[in-house]
Every structure is written in C-alpha cells, then in structure tokens.
Amino acid sequence: MRNALLVSVLALTVALALLRLTYRGLSHPEPLELAQVARNVSRGLGLTTNVGRAEEVLGSAARADGALRAPDFRNPPLFPLTLGIVFCFFGPRDEVVPLLSLLFHLLVVITVFQFARSIASEEAAVLAAVGTLFSPCLLSASLNGFPASLSALLLLLATWSIAGPCSGE
C-alpha cells in the first residue's frame, strides 16, 4: 500500500512539473481539433466541428453567422465528450486539454502498478509503474493533449479484465 501511494505521488509530481516546464499551448492539429469538438459539446452542439473538410461539407449545416458546423466523423468520441464535460466545469481553455490527458496518464500508471502487483511482486509493480510514467511516447502525447493515454487506459483495463481470471484473481 505504501508503494502504491509513493508511485501515485511521484507520478503526480512529475506530471505537473513537466507540464509546467514544457507547456506552451496546443500546437498540434489533432488536440486543437479535439478541443474544438469538446467546446461544441460543452455548448450543447454535440459532436460537431467547425473545421471544414471536403468529405464533411456535404450534408453539413450552415449556421446563421455563415460558419460551417459539420458532424465530426474523424475522431473517436470518448475523449472529446469527456473533455466537453470537463470544459463545463473549468471553462473551455486550451490548458485543460493536456491536464485531462495527464490525468488519464496518471490513471494508466496507477493501473499498471495494480495490474503488475496482481500478477507479479510489489517490486516488479513499482518498476513497471515508473517505466510507464517515464515512457517517452505516452508522456509526450499526454503533455501535448493527445488522447493516447485514454486509449492506453482502456486497453489496459480490457486486458486486465481478461487476464485477471487467468492470474488467479
């Protein structure tokens, strides 16, 4: 239990420190688009985007102000829906996007620890959690607001639900 708390505190401290040191705004097109869809969700406009693409222009609705609002068929809906709910509480600011992504990253680290502890030793669980925390691919994606950490969390939980009965739980 002590190691679980220690891993959680370490993960939170590292994530917040890295975000504070490296965040310069959303700079990649995908997180920007996800944030736009989430803003529309928080305004009650559903999973729509204001980014016009040729395949989405047909059948889209022009608003009264002349702007185009098209259904978002490009992005999986779970991250924008979650982000839209978070926007309702904290406001539709770009800084919220990597914070939510980092929250999912922290949940991945904690889940890796718990999963590893259930199939191996406590020491192996700490090592797996620290390795996941400092995974360059996942950490960079989280700091830049990509939904990779949510996908990793869902995949890990699905794997655990399948492997749990096999490991004697």
CSV table of N, CA and C in Angstrom, one decimal:
chain,number,residue,atom,x,y,z
A,1,MET,N,0.8,-1.2,0.0
A,1,MET,CA,0.0,0.0,0.0
A,1,MET,C,0.9,1.3,0.0
A,2,ARG,N,2.0,1.2,0.8
A,2,ARG,CA,2.9,2.3,0.8
A,2,ARG,C,3.5,2.6,-0.5
A,3,ASN,N,3.8,1.6,-1.2
A,3,ASN,CA,4.4,1.7,-2.6
A,3,ASN,C,3.4,2.3,-3.6
A,4,ALA,N,2.2,1.9,-3.4
A,4,ALA,CA,1.1,2.5,-4.3
A,4,ALA,C,1.0,4.0,-4.1
A,5,LEU,N,1.0,4.4,-2.9
A,5,LEU,CA,0.9,5.8,-2.6
A,5,LEU,C,2.1,6.6,-3.1
A,6,LEU,N,3.3,6.0,-2.9
A,6,LEU,CA,4.5,6.6,-3.3
A,6,LEU,C,4.6,6.7,-4.8
A,7,VAL,N,4.1,5.7,-5.5
A,7,VAL,CA,4.1,5.8,-7.0
A,7,VAL,C,3.1,6.8,-7.5
A,8,SER,N,1.9,6.9,-6.8
A,8,SER,CA,0.9,7.9,-7.2
A,8,SER,C,1.4,9.3,-7.0
A,9,VAL,N,2.1,9.6,-5.8
A,9,VAL,CA,2.6,10.9,-5.5
A,9,VAL,C,3.7,11.3,-6.5
A,10,LEU,N,4.6,10.3,-6.8
A,10,LEU,CA,5.7,10.5,-7.8
A,10,LEU,C,5.1,10.9,-9.1
A,11,ALA,N,4.2,10.1,-9.6
A,11,ALA,CA,3.6,10.3,-10.9
A,11,ALA,C,2.9,11.7,-11.0
A,12,LEU,N,2.2,12.1,-10.0
A,12,LEU,CA,1.5,13.4,-10.0
A,12,LEU,C,2.5,14.5,-10.0
A,13,THR,N,3.6,14.4,-9.2
A,13,THR,CA,4.6,15.4,-9.1
A,13,THR,C,5.3,15.6,-10.4
A,14,VAL,N,5.8,14.5,-11.0
A,14,VAL,CA,6.5,14.5,-12.3
A,14,VAL,C,5.6,15.1,-13.4
A,15,ALA,N,4.4,14.7,-13.4
A,15,ALA,CA,3.5,15.1,-14.5
A,15,ALA,C,3.2,16.6,-14.4
A,16,LEU,N,2.9,17.1,-13.2
A,16,LEU,CA,2.7,18.5,-13.1
A,16,LEU,C,3.9,19.4,-13.3
A,17,ALA,N,5.1,18.9,-12.8
A,17,ALA,CA,6.3,19.6,-13.1
A,17,ALA,C,6.6,19.7,-14.6
A,18,LEU,N,6.5,18.6,-15.3
A,18,LEU,CA,6.8,18.6,-16.7
A,18,LEU,C,5.8,19.5,-17.5
A,19,LEU,N,4.5,19.4,-17.1
A,19,LEU,CA,3.6,20.3,-17.7
A,19,LEU,C,3.9,21.8,-17.5
A,20,ARG,N,4.3,22.1,-16.3
A,20,ARG,CA,4.6,23.5,-16.0
A,20,ARG,C,5.9,23.9,-16.8
A,21,LEU,N,6.8,23.0,-16.9
A,21,LEU,CA,8.1,23.4,-17.6
A,21,LEU,C,7.9,23.4,-19.2
A,22,THR,N,7.1,22.5,-19.7
A,22,THR,CA,7.1,22.4,-21.2
A,22,THR,C,5.8,22.9,-21.9
A,23,TYR,N,4.8,23.2,-21.2
A,23,TYR,CA,3.5,23.6,-21.9
A,23,TYR,C,3.6,25.0,-22.5
A,24,ARG,N,3.4,25.1,-23.8
A,24,ARG,CA,3.4,26.4,-24.5
A,24,ARG,C,2.2,26.6,-25.3
A,25,GLY,N,1.1,25.9,-25.0
A,25,GLY,CA,-0.1,25.9,-25.7
A,25,GLY,C,-0.3,24.7,-26.6
A,26,LEU,N,-1.5,24.5,-27.1
A,26,LEU,CA,-1.7,23.4,-28.0
A,26,LEU,C,-1.1,23.8,-29.4
A,27,SER,N,-0.2,22.9,-29.9
A,27,SER,CA,0.5,23.2,-31.1
A,27,SER,C,0.3,22.2,-32.2
A,28,HIS,N,-0.4,21.1,-31.9
A,28,HIS,CA,-0.6,20.0,-32.9
A,28,HIS,C,-2.1,20.1,-33.4
A,29,PRO,N,-2.3,19.8,-34.6
A,29,PRO,CA,-3.7,19.9,-35.1
A,29,PRO,C,-4.7,19.0,-34.5
A,30,GLU,N,-4.3,17.8,-34.1
A,30,GLU,CA,-5.3,16.9,-33.5
A,30,GLU,C,-5.8,17.3,-32.2
A,31,PRO,N,-5.0,17.7,-31.2
A,31,PRO,CA,-5.5,18.2,-29.9
A,31,PRO,C,-6.3,19.5,-30.1
A,32,LEU,N,-5.9,20.4,-31.1
A,32,LEU,CA,-6.7,21.6,-31.4
A,32,LEU,C,-8.1,21.2,-31.9
A,33,GLU,N,-8.1,20.2,-32.7
A,33,GLU,CA,-9.5,19.8,-33.3
A,33,GLU,C,-10.3,19.2,-32.2
A,34,LEU,N,-9.7,18.3,-31.4
A,34,LEU,CA,-10.4,17.7,-30.3
A,34,LEU,C,-10.9,18.7,-29.3
A,35,ALA,N,-10.2,19.8,-29.1
A,35,ALA,CA,-10.6,20.8,-28.2
A,35,ALA,C,-11.8,21.6,-28.8
A,36,GLN,N,-11.8,21.8,-30.1
A,36,GLN,CA,-12.9,22.5,-30.8
A,36,GLN,C,-14.2,21.6,-30.7
A,37,VAL,N,-14.0,20.3,-30.9
A,37,VAL,CA,-15.2,19.4,-30.8
A,37,VAL,C,-15.7,19.5,-29.3
A,38,ALA,N,-14.8,19.4,-28.4
A,38,ALA,CA,-15.2,19.5,-27.0
A,38,ALA,C,-15.9,20.8,-26.6
A,39,ARG,N,-15.4,21.9,-27.2
A,39,ARG,CA,-16.1,23.2,-26.9
A,39,ARG,C,-17.5,23.1,-27.4
A,40,ASN,N,-17.7,22.5,-28.6
A,40,ASN,CA,-19.1,22.4,-29.1
A,40,ASN,C,-19.9,21.5,-28.3
A,41,VAL,N,-19.3,20.4,-27.7
A,41,VAL,CA,-20.1,19.5,-26.8
A,41,VAL,C,-20.5,20.3,-25.6
A,42,SER,N,-19.5,21.1,-25.0
A,42,SER,CA,-19.9,21.9,-23.8
A,42,SER,C,-20.9,22.9,-24.0
A,43,ARG,N,-21.1,23.4,-25.3
A,43,ARG,CA,-22.1,24.4,-25.6
A,43,ARG,C,-23.4,23.7,-26.0
A,44,GLY,N,-23.5,22.4,-26.0
A,44,GLY,CA,-24.7,21.7,-26.3
A,44,GLY,C,-24.9,21.5,-27.8
A,45,LEU,N,-23.8,21.6,-28.6
A,45,LEU,CA,-23.9,21.4,-30.1
A,45,LEU,C,-23.6,20.0,-30.5
A,46,GLY,N,-23.3,19.2,-29.6
A,46,GLY,CA,-23.0,17.8,-30.0
A,46,GLY,C,-21.6,17.6,-30.5
A,47,LEU,N,-21.3,16.4,-31.1
A,47,LEU,CA,-20.0,16.1,-31.6
A,47,LEU,C,-19.9,16.7,-33.0
A,48,THR,N,-19.7,18.0,-33.1
A,48,THR,CA,-19.5,18.7,-34.3
A,48,THR,C,-18.2,19.5,-34.3
A,49,THR,N,-17.8,19.8,-35.5
A,49,THR,CA,-16.5,20.5,-35.7
A,49,THR,C,-16.8,21.7,-36.5
A,50,ASN,N,-16.0,22.7,-36.3
A,50,ASN,CA,-16.0,23.9,-37.1
A,50,ASN,C,-14.9,23.9,-38.2
A,51,VAL,N,-14.2,22.8,-38.2
A,51,VAL,CA,-13.2,22.6,-39.2
A,51,VAL,C,-13.8,22.0,-40.4
A,52,GLY,N,-13.7,22.7,-41.6
A,52,GLY,CA,-14.4,22.2,-42.8
A,52,GLY,C,-13.4,21.2,-43.5
A,53,ARG,N,-13.9,20.0,-43.8
A,53,ARG,CA,-13.2,19.1,-44.7
A,53,ARG,C,-14.1,18.7,-45.8
A,54,ALA,N,-13.5,18.4,-46.9
A,54,ALA,CA,-14.3,18.1,-48.2
A,54,ALA,C,-15.3,17.1,-47.9
A,55,GLU,N,-15.0,16.0,-47.3
A,55,GLU,CA,-15.9,14.9,-47.1
A,55,GLU,C,-17.0,15.2,-46.1
A,56,GLU,N,-16.9,16.2,-45.3
A,56,GLU,CA,-17.9,16.6,-44.3
A,56,GLU,C,-18.7,17.8,-44.7
A,57,VAL,N,-18.4,18.5,-45.8
A,57,VAL,CA,-19.1,19.6,-46.2
A,57,VAL,C,-20.5,19.2,-46.7
A,58,LEU,N,-20.6,18.1,-47.4
A,58,LEU,CA,-21.9,17.7,-47.9
A,58,LEU,C,-22.7,17.3,-46.7
A,59,GLY,N,-23.9,17.7,-46.6
A,59,GLY,CA,-24.8,17.4,-45.5
A,59,GLY,C,-24.6,18.1,-44.2
A,60,SER,N,-23.7,19.1,-44.2
A,60,SER,CA,-23.5,19.9,-43.0
A,60,SER,C,-24.4,21.1,-43.0
A,61,ALA,N,-24.5,21.6,-41.8
A,61,ALA,CA,-25.5,22.7,-41.6
A,61,ALA,C,-24.8,24.0,-41.5
A,62,ALA,N,-25.2,25.0,-42.3
A,62,ALA,CA,-24.6,26.3,-42.1
A,62,ALA,C,-25.4,27.0,-41.0
A,63,ARG,N,-24.7,27.7,-40.2
A,63,ARG,CA,-25.3,28.4,-39.1
A,63,ARG,C,-25.7,29.8,-39.5
A,64,ALA,N,-26.4,30.5,-38.7
A,64,ALA,CA,-26.9,31.8,-39.0
A,64,ALA,C,-25.8,32.8,-39.3
A,65,ASP,N,-24.6,32.6,-38.6
A,65,ASP,CA,-23.5,33.5,-38.8
A,65,ASP,C,-22.7,33.1,-40.0
A,66,GLY,N,-23.1,32.1,-40.8
A,66,GLY,CA,-22.4,31.7,-42.0
A,66,GLY,C,-21.3,30.7,-41.8
A,67,ALA,N,-21.0,30.4,-40.6
A,67,ALA,CA,-19.9,29.4,-40.3
A,67,ALA,C,-20.5,28.0,-40.5
A,68,LEU,N,-19.6,27.1,-40.8
A,68,LEU,CA,-20.0,25.8,-41.1
A,68,LEU,C,-19.8,24.9,-39.8
A,69,ARG,N,-20.8,24.1,-39.5
A,69,ARG,CA,-20.7,23.2,-38.4
A,69,ARG,C,-21.0,21.8,-39.0
A,70,ALA,N,-20.1,20.9,-38.9
A,70,ALA,CA,-20.2,19.6,-39.5
A,70,ALA,C,-20.1,18.5,-38.4
A,71,PRO,N,-20.7,17.4,-38.6
A,71,PRO,CA,-20.5,16.3,-37.7
A,71,PRO,C,-19.1,15.9,-37.7
A,72,ASP,N,-18.5,15.5,-36.6
A,72,ASP,CA,-17.1,15.0,-36.5
A,72,ASP,C,-17.1,13.5,-36.7
A,73,PHE,N,-16.7,13.1,-37.9
A,73,PHE,CA,-16.6,11.7,-38.1
A,73,PHE,C,-15.1,11.2,-38.0
A,74,ARG,N,-14.2,12.1,-37.8
A,74,ARG,CA,-12.8,11.7,-37.8
A,74,ARG,C,-12.2,11.3,-36.5
A,75,ASN,N,-12.7,11.8,-35.4
A,75,ASN,CA,-12.2,11.5,-34.1
A,75,ASN,C,-13.1,10.5,-33.3
A,76,PRO,N,-12.5,9.6,-32.6
A,76,PRO,CA,-13.3,8.8,-31.6
A,76,PRO,C,-13.9,9.7,-30.6
A,77,PRO,N,-15.2,9.4,-30.2
A,77,PRO,CA,-16.0,10.4,-29.4
A,77,PRO,C,-15.6,10.4,-27.9
A,78,LEU,N,-15.0,9.5,-27.3
A,78,LEU,CA,-14.9,9.4,-25.9
A,78,LEU,C,-14.1,10.6,-25.3
A,79,PHE,N,-12.9,10.8,-25.9
A,79,PHE,CA,-12.1,11.9,-25.4
A,79,PHE,C,-12.8,13.3,-25.5
A,80,PRO,N,-13.3,13.7,-26.7
A,80,PRO,CA,-14.0,15.0,-26.8
A,80,PRO,C,-15.2,15.1,-25.9
A,81,LEU,N,-15.9,14.0,-25.7
A,81,LEU,CA,-17.1,14.0,-24.8
A,81,LEU,C,-16.6,14.3,-23.4
A,82,THR,N,-15.6,13.5,-22.9
A,82,THR,CA,-15.0,13.7,-21.6
A,82,THR,C,-14.5,15.1,-21.4
A,83,LEU,N,-13.8,15.6,-22.4
A,83,LEU,CA,-13.2,16.9,-22.4
A,83,LEU,C,-14.3,18.0,-22.4
A,84,GLY,N,-15.4,17.8,-23.1
A,84,GLY,CA,-16.5,18.7,-23.1
A,84,GLY,C,-17.1,18.8,-21.7
A,85,ILE,N,-17.2,17.7,-21.0
A,85,ILE,CA,-17.8,17.7,-19.7
A,85,ILE,C,-16.8,18.5,-18.7
A,86,VAL,N,-15.5,18.3,-18.9
A,86,VAL,CA,-14.5,19.0,-18.1
A,86,VAL,C,-14.6,20.5,-18.4
A,87,PHE,N,-14.8,20.8,-19.7
A,87,PHE,CA,-14.9,22.2,-20.1
A,87,PHE,C,-16.1,22.9,-19.4
A,88,CYS,N,-17.2,22.2,-19.1
A,88,CYS,CA,-18.3,22.7,-18.4
A,88,CYS,C,-18.0,23.2,-17.0
A,89,PHE,N,-17.0,22.5,-16.4
A,89,PHE,CA,-16.7,22.8,-15.0
A,89,PHE,C,-15.5,23.8,-15.0
A,90,PHE,N,-14.6,23.7,-15.9
A,90,PHE,CA,-13.4,24.6,-15.8
A,90,PHE,C,-13.2,25.6,-16.9
A,91,GLY,N,-14.2,25.6,-17.8
A,91,GLY,CA,-14.1,26.6,-18.9
A,91,GLY,C,-13.4,26.0,-20.1
A,92,PRO,N,-13.7,26.5,-21.2
A,92,PRO,CA,-13.1,25.9,-22.5
A,92,PRO,C,-11.8,26.6,-22.8
A,93,ARG,N,-10.8,26.2,-21.9
A,93,ARG,CA,-9.4,26.8,-22.1
A,93,ARG,C,-8.5,25.7,-22.6
A,94,ASP,N,-7.6,26.1,-23.4
A,94,ASP,CA,-6.6,25.1,-24.0
A,94,ASP,C,-5.8,24.4,-23.0
A,95,GLU,N,-5.5,25.0,-21.8
A,95,GLU,CA,-4.7,24.4,-20.8
A,95,GLU,C,-5.4,23.2,-20.2
A,96,VAL,N,-6.7,23.1,-20.3
A,96,VAL,CA,-7.4,21.9,-19.7
A,96,VAL,C,-7.1,20.7,-20.5
A,97,VAL,N,-6.8,20.8,-21.8
A,97,VAL,CA,-6.7,19.6,-22.6
A,97,VAL,C,-5.5,18.7,-22.2
A,98,PRO,N,-4.3,19.3,-22.0
A,98,PRO,CA,-3.2,18.4,-21.5
A,98,PRO,C,-3.4,18.0,-20.0
A,99,LEU,N,-4.1,18.7,-19.3
A,99,LEU,CA,-4.4,18.3,-17.9
A,99,LEU,C,-5.2,17.1,-17.9
A,100,LEU,N,-6.3,17.0,-18.7
A,100,LEU,CA,-7.1,15.8,-18.8
A,100,LEU,C,-6.3,14.7,-19.3
A,101,SER,N,-5.5,14.9,-20.3
A,101,SER,CA,-4.7,13.8,-20.9
A,101,SER,C,-3.7,13.3,-19.8
A,102,LEU,N,-3.1,14.2,-19.0
A,102,LEU,CA,-2.2,13.8,-18.0
A,102,LEU,C,-2.9,13.0,-16.9
A,103,LEU,N,-4.2,13.4,-16.6
A,103,LEU,CA,-5.0,12.7,-15.6
A,103,LEU,C,-5.1,11.2,-16.1
A,104,PHE,N,-5.4,11.0,-17.4
A,104,PHE,CA,-5.5,9.7,-17.9
A,104,PHE,C,-4.2,9.0,-17.8
A,105,HIS,N,-3.1,9.7,-18.1
A,105,HIS,CA,-1.7,9.1,-18.0
A,105,HIS,C,-1.5,8.6,-16.5
A,106,LEU,N,-1.8,9.4,-15.6
A,106,LEU,CA,-1.7,9.0,-14.1
A,106,LEU,C,-2.5,7.8,-13.8
A,107,LEU,N,-3.7,7.8,-14.4
A,107,LEU,CA,-4.6,6.6,-14.2
A,107,LEU,C,-3.9,5.3,-14.8
A,108,VAL,N,-3.3,5.5,-15.9
A,108,VAL,CA,-2.6,4.4,-16.6
A,108,VAL,C,-1.4,3.9,-15.6
A,109,VAL,N,-0.7,4.8,-15.1
A,109,VAL,CA,0.5,4.5,-14.2
A,109,VAL,C,-0.1,3.7,-13.0
A,110,ILE,N,-1.1,4.2,-12.4
A,110,ILE,CA,-1.7,3.5,-11.2
A,110,ILE,C,-2.3,2.2,-11.6
A,111,THR,N,-2.9,2.1,-12.7
A,111,THR,CA,-3.5,0.8,-13.2
A,111,THR,C,-2.4,-0.2,-13.5
A,112,VAL,N,-1.3,0.3,-14.1
A,112,VAL,CA,-0.2,-0.6,-14.4
A,112,VAL,C,0.4,-1.2,-13.1
A,113,PHE,N,0.5,-0.3,-12.1
A,113,PHE,CA,1.0,-0.7,-10.8
A,113,PHE,C,0.1,-1.8,-10.2
A,114,GLN,N,-1.2,-1.6,-10.2
A,114,GLN,CA,-2.1,-2.5,-9.6
A,114,GLN,C,-2.1,-3.9,-10.4
A,115,PHE,N,-2.1,-3.8,-11.7
A,115,PHE,CA,-2.1,-5.0,-12.6
A,115,PHE,C,-0.8,-5.8,-12.4
A,116,ALA,N,0.3,-5.1,-12.4
A,116,ALA,CA,1.6,-5.8,-12.2
A,116,ALA,C,1.7,-6.4,-10.8
A,117,ARG,N,1.1,-5.7,-9.8
A,117,ARG,CA,1.2,-6.3,-8.5
A,117,ARG,C,0.3,-7.5,-8.4
A,118,SER,N,-0.8,-7.6,-9.2
A,118,SER,CA,-1.7,-8.7,-9.1
A,118,SER,C,-1.1,-9.9,-9.8
A,119,ILE,N,-0.2,-9.7,-10.7
A,119,ILE,CA,0.4,-10.9,-11.4
A,119,ILE,C,1.9,-11.1,-11.1
A,120,ALA,N,2.5,-10.2,-10.4
A,120,ALA,CA,3.9,-10.3,-10.0
A,120,ALA,C,4.1,-9.8,-8.6
A,121,SER,N,5.3,-9.4,-8.3
A,121,SER,CA,5.7,-8.9,-7.0
A,121,SER,C,5.5,-7.4,-6.9
A,122,GLU,N,5.5,-6.9,-5.7
A,122,GLU,CA,5.4,-5.4,-5.4
A,122,GLU,C,6.6,-4.7,-6.1
A,123,GLU,N,7.8,-5.2,-6.0
A,123,GLU,CA,8.9,-4.6,-6.7
A,123,GLU,C,8.8,-4.5,-8.2
A,124,ALA,N,8.3,-5.5,-8.8
A,124,ALA,CA,8.0,-5.5,-10.2
A,124,ALA,C,6.9,-4.5,-10.6
A,125,ALA,N,6.0,-4.4,-9.7
A,125,ALA,CA,4.9,-3.4,-9.9
A,125,ALA,C,5.4,-1.9,-9.9
A,126,VAL,N,6.3,-1.7,-8.9
A,126,VAL,CA,6.9,-0.3,-8.9
A,126,VAL,C,7.7,-0.1,-10.1
A,127,LEU,N,8.5,-1.0,-10.5
A,127,LEU,CA,9.3,-0.9,-11.7
A,127,LEU,C,8.5,-0.7,-13.0
A,128,ALA,N,7.4,-1.4,-13.1
A,128,ALA,CA,6.5,-1.3,-14.2
A,128,ALA,C,5.8,0.1,-14.2
A,129,ALA,N,5.4,0.6,-13.1
A,129,ALA,CA,4.8,1.9,-13.0
A,129,ALA,C,5.7,3.0,-13.3
A,130,VAL,N,6.9,3.0,-12.8
A,130,VAL,CA,7.9,4.0,-13.0
A,130,VAL,C,8.3,4.0,-14.5
A,131,GLY,N,8.4,2.8,-15.1
A,131,GLY,CA,8.7,2.7,-16.5
A,131,GLY,C,7.6,3.3,-17.4
A,132,THR,N,6.4,3.1,-17.0
A,132,THR,CA,5.2,3.6,-17.7
A,132,THR,C,5.1,5.2,-17.5
A,133,LEU,N,5.4,5.6,-16.3
A,133,LEU,CA,5.4,7.0,-16.0
A,133,LEU,C,6.4,7.8,-16.9
A,134,PHE,N,7.5,7.3,-17.1
A,134,PHE,CA,8.6,8.0,-17.9
A,134,PHE,C,8.6,7.5,-19.3
A,135,SER,N,7.6,6.7,-19.8
A,135,SER,CA,7.5,6.3,-21.2
A,135,SER,C,7.5,7.5,-22.1
A,136,PRO,N,8.5,7.7,-22.9
A,136,PRO,CA,8.6,9.0,-23.7
A,136,PRO,C,7.4,9.2,-24.7
A,137,CYS,N,7.0,8.1,-25.3
A,137,CYS,CA,5.9,8.2,-26.2
A,137,CYS,C,4.6,8.6,-25.5
A,138,LEU,N,4.2,7.9,-24.4
A,138,LEU,CA,3.0,8.2,-23.7
A,138,LEU,C,3.0,9.5,-23.0
A,139,LEU,N,4.2,9.8,-22.4
A,139,LEU,CA,4.3,11.1,-21.7
A,139,LEU,C,4.2,12.3,-22.6
A,140,SER,N,4.9,12.2,-23.7
A,140,SER,CA,4.9,13.3,-24.7
A,140,SER,C,3.5,13.5,-25.3
A,141,ALA,N,2.8,12.4,-25.6
A,141,ALA,CA,1.5,12.5,-26.1
A,141,ALA,C,0.5,13.2,-25.0
A,142,SER,N,0.7,12.8,-23.8
A,142,SER,CA,-0.1,13.4,-22.7
A,142,SER,C,0.2,14.9,-22.5
A,143,LEU,N,1.4,15.2,-22.5
A,143,LEU,CA,1.8,16.6,-22.3
A,143,LEU,C,1.3,17.5,-23.5
A,144,ASN,N,1.1,16.9,-24.7
A,144,ASN,CA,0.7,17.7,-25.8
A,144,ASN,C,-0.8,17.6,-26.1
A,145,GLY,N,-1.5,16.9,-25.2
A,145,GLY,CA,-3.0,16.9,-25.2
A,145,GLY,C,-3.6,15.8,-26.2
A,146,PHE,N,-2.8,14.8,-26.6
A,146,PHE,CA,-3.3,13.8,-27.4
A,146,PHE,C,-4.1,12.8,-26.5
A,147,PRO,N,-5.1,12.1,-27.1
A,147,PRO,CA,-5.9,11.1,-26.3
A,147,PRO,C,-5.3,9.7,-26.1
A,148,ALA,N,-4.0,9.6,-26.4
A,148,ALA,CA,-3.3,8.3,-26.4
A,148,ALA,C,-3.4,7.7,-25.0
A,149,SER,N,-3.3,8.5,-23.9
A,149,SER,CA,-3.4,7.9,-22.6
A,149,SER,C,-4.8,7.3,-22.2
A,150,LEU,N,-5.8,7.9,-22.8
A,150,LEU,CA,-7.1,7.4,-22.6
A,150,LEU,C,-7.2,6.0,-23.3
A,151,SER,N,-6.7,6.0,-24.5
A,151,SER,CA,-6.7,4.7,-25.3
A,151,SER,C,-5.9,3.6,-24.5
A,152,ALA,N,-4.7,4.0,-24.0
A,152,ALA,CA,-3.9,3.1,-23.3
A,152,ALA,C,-4.6,2.6,-22.0
A,153,LEU,N,-5.3,3.5,-21.3
A,153,LEU,CA,-6.0,3.1,-20.1
A,153,LEU,C,-7.1,2.1,-20.4
A,154,LEU,N,-7.9,2.4,-21.5
A,154,LEU,CA,-9.0,1.5,-21.8
A,154,LEU,C,-8.5,0.1,-22.3
A,155,LEU,N,-7.4,0.1,-23.0
A,155,LEU,CA,-6.8,-1.1,-23.5
A,155,LEU,C,-6.2,-1.9,-22.3
A,156,LEU,N,-5.6,-1.2,-21.3
A,156,LEU,CA,-5.0,-1.9,-20.1
A,156,LEU,C,-6.2,-2.5,-19.3
A,157,LEU,N,-7.2,-1.7,-19.1
A,157,LEU,CA,-8.4,-2.2,-18.3
A,157,LEU,C,-9.0,-3.4,-19.0
A,158,ALA,N,-9.1,-3.4,-20.3
A,158,ALA,CA,-9.7,-4.6,-21.0
A,158,ALA,C,-8.8,-5.8,-20.9
A,159,THR,N,-7.5,-5.6,-21.0
A,159,THR,CA,-6.5,-6.7,-20.8
A,159,THR,C,-6.6,-7.2,-19.4
A,160,TRP,N,-6.7,-6.3,-18.4
A,160,TRP,CA,-6.7,-6.8,-17.1
A,160,TRP,C,-8.0,-7.6,-16.8
A,161,SER,N,-9.1,-7.2,-17.4
A,161,SER,CA,-10.4,-7.9,-17.2
A,161,SER,C,-10.3,-9.3,-17.8
A,162,ILE,N,-9.5,-9.4,-18.9
A,162,ILE,CA,-9.4,-10.8,-19.5
A,162,ILE,C,-8.3,-11.6,-18.7
A,163,ALA,N,-7.2,-11.0,-18.4
A,163,ALA,CA,-6.1,-11.7,-17.8
A,163,ALA,C,-6.3,-11.9,-16.3
A,164,GLY,N,-7.2,-11.1,-15.6
A,164,GLY,CA,-7.4,-11.2,-14.2
A,164,GLY,C,-7.8,-12.6,-13.8
A,165,PRO,N,-8.8,-13.2,-14.5
A,165,PRO,CA,-9.2,-14.6,-14.1
A,165,PRO,C,-8.1,-15.6,-14.4
A,166,CYS,N,-7.3,-15.4,-15.3
A,166,CYS,CA,-6.2,-16.3,-15.6
A,166,CYS,C,-5.1,-16.2,-14.6
A,167,SER,N,-4.9,-15.1,-13.9
A,167,SER,CA,-3.8,-15.0,-13.0
A,167,SER,C,-4.2,-15.4,-11.6
A,168,GLY,N,-5.4,-16.0,-11.4
A,168,GLY,CA,-5.8,-16.5,-10.1
A,168,GLY,C,-6.6,-15.5,-9.3
A,169,GLU,N,-7.0,-14.4,-9.8
A,169,GLU,CA,-7.8,-13.4,-9.1
A,169,GLU,C,-9.2,-13.9,-9.0
